[in-house]
Amino acid sequence: IKIRVDPTKGPHGVQLNNVKMSMNPFCEIAIEEAIRLKESAAKAKKDKAEVIAVSIGPKQCSETIRTALAMGADRGIHIETKADVRGDYIDLQPWGIASLLKGVVEKEEGGVDLVLLGKQSIDSDCGQTGPLLAGLLNSPQATFAAKVERGDDGAYTVERETDAGTETIKLNSSNAPAVITCDLRLNTPRYPTMPNIMKAKKKPVQTISLEDMVTELGLNLDDVLTPKNEVVEVYEPPPRKEGEMVESVEELLGKLKEKGLVA
């Protein structure tokens, strides 16, 4: 996909018109893990679990929620923003998103046991929403999860990625739900089958406007939408120079020596 950038529009330079939106890959992994945990609970004949997919954004986000429902989520919640509210770190940033998700969690009747999120979005790469949500909920949390297991006591054991390898931590049960952000090695998301795509059309999706949600939660709209950081400039990376074909390893080494890349 060729992303168009209009340098005359400053921080709003990334052009979104006529661009098909898709689920953030890390969030897709989070949906898959939630479905797997639900399936494991059903197989073990434990308490029945429900997977709720939540998205915050313009009308097009409803398609993303339908994808999650086709994968196996049970219902969706769409907090719909106006078309001019940018979610790619321009207007709606991690603090505002985490504040809204906190309200979604606290509104759920019967309580929430676990919140799974992607470790980061692939537009801003912040990786802040999960930790912020855990802080707001006073929840046990684990980031960059590569493996998740639920024990008989309801506690989650998470193997997580670190710069030095992996570490395993246990999230002890508490009054607040565990918050886990998902990394690439956690799983491979399933492809929705045609029967499940058709079933997803009949699954419930609650749509509520951002303004109504903010009012219901007692939040301040300006606080949710006012960026904590400012995007100063957006620009395309410089074009890559055209490659050069060589006939042999010897010729390759010669070219590299000419450019001073090898001794």
Short mmCIF file of C-alpha atoms in Angstrom, two decimals:
data_model
loop_
_atom_site.label_atom_id
_atom_site.label_comp_id
_atom_site.label_asym_id
_atom_site.label_seq_id
_atom_site.Cartn_x
_atom_site.Cartn_y
_atom_site.Cartn_z
CA ILE A 1 0.00 0.00 0.00
CA LYS A 2 1.37 3.40 -0.98
CA ILE A 3 0.71 5.88 1.79
CA ARG A 4 0.33 9.41 0.47
CA VAL A 5 1.77 12.30 2.46
CA ASP A 6 0.90 15.91 1.69
CA PRO A 7 3.72 18.00 3.22
CA THR A 8 1.60 21.18 2.98
CA LYS A 9 -0.80 19.88 5.65
CA GLY A 10 1.75 19.67 8.45
CA PRO A 11 0.95 17.05 11.09
CA HIS A 12 -2.20 16.07 9.16
CA GLY A 13 -0.09 15.18 6.15
CA VAL A 14 -0.93 11.47 6.02
CA GLN A 15 -3.87 11.21 3.63
CA LEU A 16 -6.61 8.78 4.71
CA ASN A 17 -9.11 9.35 1.91
CA ASN A 18 -10.12 6.16 0.07
CA VAL A 19 -7.78 4.07 2.24
CA LYS A 20 -9.21 0.75 3.42
CA MET A 21 -8.78 0.40 7.17
CA SER A 22 -7.82 -2.87 8.83
CA MET A 23 -7.27 -4.13 12.35
CA ASN A 24 -3.99 -3.26 14.02
CA PRO A 25 -1.91 -6.51 13.76
CA PHE A 26 -1.06 -6.57 17.47
CA CYS A 27 -4.73 -6.07 18.36
CA GLU A 28 -5.61 -8.94 16.02
CA ILE A 29 -3.25 -11.12 18.07
CA ALA A 30 -5.01 -9.91 21.25
CA ILE A 31 -8.41 -10.91 19.81
CA GLU A 32 -7.07 -14.33 18.85
CA GLU A 33 -5.67 -14.90 22.34
CA ALA A 34 -8.95 -13.91 23.96
CA ILE A 35 -10.81 -16.39 21.76
CA ARG A 36 -8.31 -19.14 22.57
CA LEU A 37 -8.69 -18.53 26.30
CA LYS A 38 -12.47 -18.69 25.91
CA GLU A 39 -12.20 -21.95 23.96
CA SER A 40 -9.86 -23.42 26.61
CA ALA A 41 -12.32 -22.48 29.36
CA ALA A 42 -15.16 -24.14 27.44
CA LYS A 43 -13.10 -27.27 26.85
CA ALA A 44 -12.27 -27.48 30.57
CA LYS A 45 -15.96 -26.88 31.38
CA LYS A 46 -15.14 -23.83 33.46
CA ASP A 47 -17.22 -20.69 33.77
CA LYS A 48 -18.55 -19.51 30.43
CA ALA A 49 -16.42 -16.70 29.05
CA GLU A 50 -17.41 -13.83 26.77
CA VAL A 51 -15.10 -11.93 24.42
CA ILE A 52 -15.96 -8.28 23.79
CA ALA A 53 -14.19 -6.37 21.01
CA VAL A 54 -13.88 -2.61 21.56
CA SER A 55 -12.86 0.00 19.01
CA ILE A 56 -12.68 3.80 19.22
CA GLY A 57 -12.80 5.70 15.97
CA PRO A 58 -14.88 6.80 12.98
CA LYS A 59 -17.71 4.89 11.33
CA GLN A 60 -15.28 2.66 9.41
CA CYS A 61 -14.22 1.03 12.70
CA SER A 62 -17.44 -0.97 12.63
CA GLU A 63 -15.85 -3.09 9.87
CA THR A 64 -12.91 -3.83 12.16
CA ILE A 65 -15.27 -4.93 14.92
CA ARG A 66 -17.10 -7.21 12.47
CA THR A 67 -13.75 -8.83 11.65
CA ALA A 68 -13.21 -9.53 15.35
CA LEU A 69 -16.73 -10.99 15.60
CA ALA A 70 -16.06 -13.20 12.58
CA MET A 71 -12.91 -14.48 14.29
CA GLY A 72 -15.00 -15.52 17.30
CA ALA A 73 -15.65 -12.54 19.56
CA ASP A 74 -19.16 -12.51 21.02
CA ARG A 75 -20.13 -8.84 20.80
CA GLY A 76 -18.67 -5.45 20.05
CA ILE A 77 -18.61 -1.92 21.44
CA HIS A 78 -17.90 0.96 19.08
CA ILE A 79 -17.18 4.39 20.50
CA GLU A 80 -17.74 6.41 17.36
CA THR A 81 -15.80 9.62 16.77
CA LYS A 82 -16.55 12.32 14.25
CA ALA A 83 -14.84 12.00 10.87
CA ASP A 84 -12.48 14.91 11.58
CA VAL A 85 -11.10 13.38 14.79
CA ARG A 86 -7.79 11.76 13.91
CA GLY A 87 -6.86 8.66 15.89
CA ASP A 88 -3.34 8.27 14.46
CA TYR A 89 -1.73 10.16 17.36
CA ILE A 90 -2.98 13.52 16.06
CA ASP A 91 -6.09 14.12 18.20
CA LEU A 92 -6.93 10.94 20.12
CA GLN A 93 -3.82 9.78 21.97
CA PRO A 94 -3.13 6.98 24.49
CA TRP A 95 -4.28 8.95 27.55
CA GLY A 96 -7.70 9.65 26.05
CA ILE A 97 -8.06 6.09 24.75
CA ALA A 98 -7.08 4.57 28.11
CA SER A 99 -9.56 6.86 29.92
CA LEU A 100 -12.38 5.69 27.64
CA LEU A 101 -11.40 2.01 27.97
CA LYS A 102 -11.37 2.37 31.76
CA GLY A 103 -14.99 3.51 31.53
CA VAL A 104 -15.91 0.60 29.26
CA VAL A 105 -14.40 -1.89 31.74
CA GLU A 106 -16.14 -0.36 34.74
CA LYS A 107 -19.52 -0.23 32.97
CA GLU A 108 -19.60 -3.95 32.19
CA GLU A 109 -22.13 -5.74 34.37
CA GLY A 110 -20.73 -8.83 36.04
CA GLY A 111 -17.19 -7.47 35.91
CA VAL A 112 -14.25 -7.97 33.57
CA ASP A 113 -11.62 -10.60 34.28
CA LEU A 114 -9.00 -9.74 31.66
CA VAL A 115 -8.23 -6.93 29.21
CA LEU A 116 -6.07 -7.87 26.23
CA LEU A 117 -4.61 -5.19 23.97
CA GLY A 118 -2.02 -5.04 21.22
CA LYS A 119 1.37 -4.03 22.58
CA GLN A 120 1.29 -0.95 20.33
CA SER A 121 -0.42 0.50 17.29
CA ILE A 122 1.50 0.52 14.03
CA ASP A 123 0.80 4.18 13.25
CA SER A 124 2.29 5.82 16.35
CA ASP A 125 4.15 2.83 17.90
CA CYS A 126 3.64 4.36 21.35
CA GLY A 127 2.92 1.23 23.39
CA GLN A 128 1.35 3.39 26.11
CA THR A 129 -2.36 2.54 26.13
CA GLY A 130 -2.07 -0.79 27.96
CA PRO A 131 0.17 0.48 30.79
CA LEU A 132 -1.93 3.65 31.16
CA LEU A 133 -5.12 1.59 31.39
CA ALA A 134 -3.56 -0.67 34.01
CA GLY A 135 -2.55 2.39 36.02
CA LEU A 136 -6.03 3.92 35.84
CA LEU A 137 -7.65 0.64 36.91
CA ASN A 138 -4.95 -0.16 39.50
CA SER A 139 -4.60 -3.51 37.73
CA PRO A 140 -1.82 -6.09 37.61
CA GLN A 141 -0.25 -5.89 34.16
CA ALA A 142 2.17 -7.61 31.81
CA THR A 143 3.44 -6.16 28.54
CA PHE A 144 4.89 -7.78 25.39
CA ALA A 145 3.27 -11.14 26.14
CA ALA A 146 4.59 -14.16 24.22
CA LYS A 147 2.56 -16.75 26.19
CA VAL A 148 -0.49 -16.48 28.45
CA GLU A 149 -1.90 -19.15 30.76
CA ARG A 150 -4.76 -18.94 33.24
CA GLY A 151 -4.43 -20.93 36.45
CA ASP A 152 -7.16 -22.62 38.43
CA ASP A 153 -6.98 -19.76 40.94
CA GLY A 154 -7.83 -17.24 38.22
CA ALA A 155 -4.32 -15.78 38.12
CA TYR A 156 -2.55 -15.33 34.80
CA THR A 157 1.02 -16.43 34.13
CA VAL A 158 2.67 -14.50 31.33
CA GLU A 159 5.89 -15.13 29.46
CA ARG A 160 6.96 -11.75 28.14
CA GLU A 161 9.56 -10.48 25.71
CA THR A 162 12.47 -8.42 27.05
CA ASP A 163 15.65 -7.03 25.49
CA ALA A 164 17.60 -9.78 27.24
CA GLY A 165 15.29 -12.67 26.27
CA THR A 166 12.07 -13.61 28.04
CA GLU A 167 10.82 -13.58 31.61
CA THR A 168 7.83 -15.25 33.25
CA ILE A 169 5.67 -13.35 35.71
CA LYS A 170 2.46 -14.16 37.55
CA LEU A 171 -0.35 -11.63 37.75
CA ASN A 172 -2.00 -12.29 41.07
CA SER A 173 -5.76 -12.16 41.30
CA SER A 174 -7.14 -8.81 42.42
CA ASN A 175 -10.34 -6.80 42.43
CA ALA A 176 -9.29 -5.23 39.13
CA PRO A 177 -8.93 -7.09 35.83
CA ALA A 178 -5.51 -8.15 34.62
CA VAL A 179 -4.18 -6.08 31.70
CA ILE A 180 -1.96 -7.82 29.15
CA THR A 181 -0.48 -6.39 25.96
CA CYS A 182 0.28 -8.87 23.20
CA ASP A 183 3.45 -9.34 21.16
CA LEU A 184 4.01 -11.07 17.82
CA ARG A 185 5.12 -14.47 19.16
CA LEU A 186 1.96 -14.98 21.20
CA ASN A 187 -0.05 -16.60 18.39
CA THR A 188 -1.01 -16.58 14.72
CA PRO A 189 -4.50 -15.11 14.25
CA ARG A 190 -7.02 -17.32 12.49
CA TYR A 191 -8.69 -16.39 9.21
CA PRO A 192 -12.46 -15.96 9.57
CA THR A 193 -14.40 -18.60 7.66
CA MET A 194 -17.29 -17.63 5.41
CA PRO A 195 -19.92 -19.13 7.77
CA ASN A 196 -18.44 -17.15 10.67
CA ILE A 197 -18.36 -13.97 8.57
CA MET A 198 -22.08 -14.42 7.95
CA LYS A 199 -22.76 -15.13 11.64
CA ALA A 200 -20.83 -12.01 12.62
CA LYS A 201 -23.42 -9.86 10.85
CA LYS A 202 -26.00 -10.97 13.43
CA LYS A 203 -23.83 -10.47 16.52
CA PRO A 204 -24.63 -7.39 18.61
CA VAL A 205 -22.53 -4.24 18.32
CA GLN A 206 -23.29 -1.34 20.65
CA THR A 207 -22.47 2.02 19.05
CA ILE A 208 -22.18 5.11 21.21
CA SER A 209 -20.86 8.51 20.18
CA LEU A 210 -17.67 9.78 21.77
CA GLU A 211 -19.52 12.79 23.14
CA ASP A 212 -22.23 10.65 24.77
CA MET A 213 -19.64 8.25 26.18
CA VAL A 214 -17.61 11.09 27.69
CA THR A 215 -20.76 12.55 29.29
CA GLU A 216 -21.84 9.14 30.62
CA LEU A 217 -18.43 8.52 32.17
CA GLY A 218 -18.19 12.01 33.66
CA LEU A 219 -15.08 12.83 31.64
CA ASN A 220 -14.11 16.09 30.00
CA LEU A 221 -14.16 15.99 26.19
CA ASP A 222 -11.31 18.48 25.89
CA ASP A 223 -9.18 16.39 28.25
CA VAL A 224 -9.84 13.26 26.18
CA LEU A 225 -9.12 14.90 22.83
CA THR A 226 -6.41 17.43 23.72
CA PRO A 227 -3.07 15.84 22.72
CA LYS A 228 -0.48 15.47 25.46
CA ASN A 229 2.20 15.52 22.78
CA GLU A 230 2.19 17.50 19.54
CA VAL A 231 3.03 16.02 16.15
CA VAL A 232 5.17 18.75 14.63
CA GLU A 233 5.82 17.32 11.18
CA VAL A 234 4.97 14.32 9.02
CA TYR A 235 7.07 13.52 5.97
CA GLU A 236 7.81 10.67 3.62
CA PRO A 237 11.11 8.82 4.00
CA PRO A 238 13.65 9.62 1.28
CA PRO A 239 13.41 7.37 -1.78
CA ARG A 240 15.77 4.42 -1.83
CA LYS A 241 18.42 4.40 -4.52
CA GLU A 242 18.00 1.85 -7.25
CA GLY A 243 19.84 -1.41 -6.61
CA GLU A 244 22.63 -2.79 -8.77
CA MET A 245 22.84 -6.40 -9.94
CA VAL A 246 26.16 -8.27 -9.74
CA GLU A 247 27.20 -11.53 -11.35
CA SER A 248 29.32 -13.07 -8.59
CA VAL A 249 30.38 -12.88 -4.96
CA GLU A 250 33.74 -11.50 -6.04
CA GLU A 251 32.06 -8.66 -7.91
CA LEU A 252 29.84 -7.96 -4.88
CA LEU A 253 32.86 -7.75 -2.58
CA GLY A 254 34.58 -5.44 -5.07
CA LYS A 255 31.60 -3.08 -5.13
CA LEU A 256 31.43 -3.05 -1.33
CA LYS A 257 35.14 -2.24 -1.10
CA GLU A 258 34.70 0.60 -3.60
CA LYS A 259 32.07 2.13 -1.36
CA GLY A 260 34.20 1.60 1.75
CA LEU A 261 31.65 -0.74 3.32
CA VAL A 262 34.13 -3.60 3.83
CA ALA A 263 37.89 -3.56 4.32
#
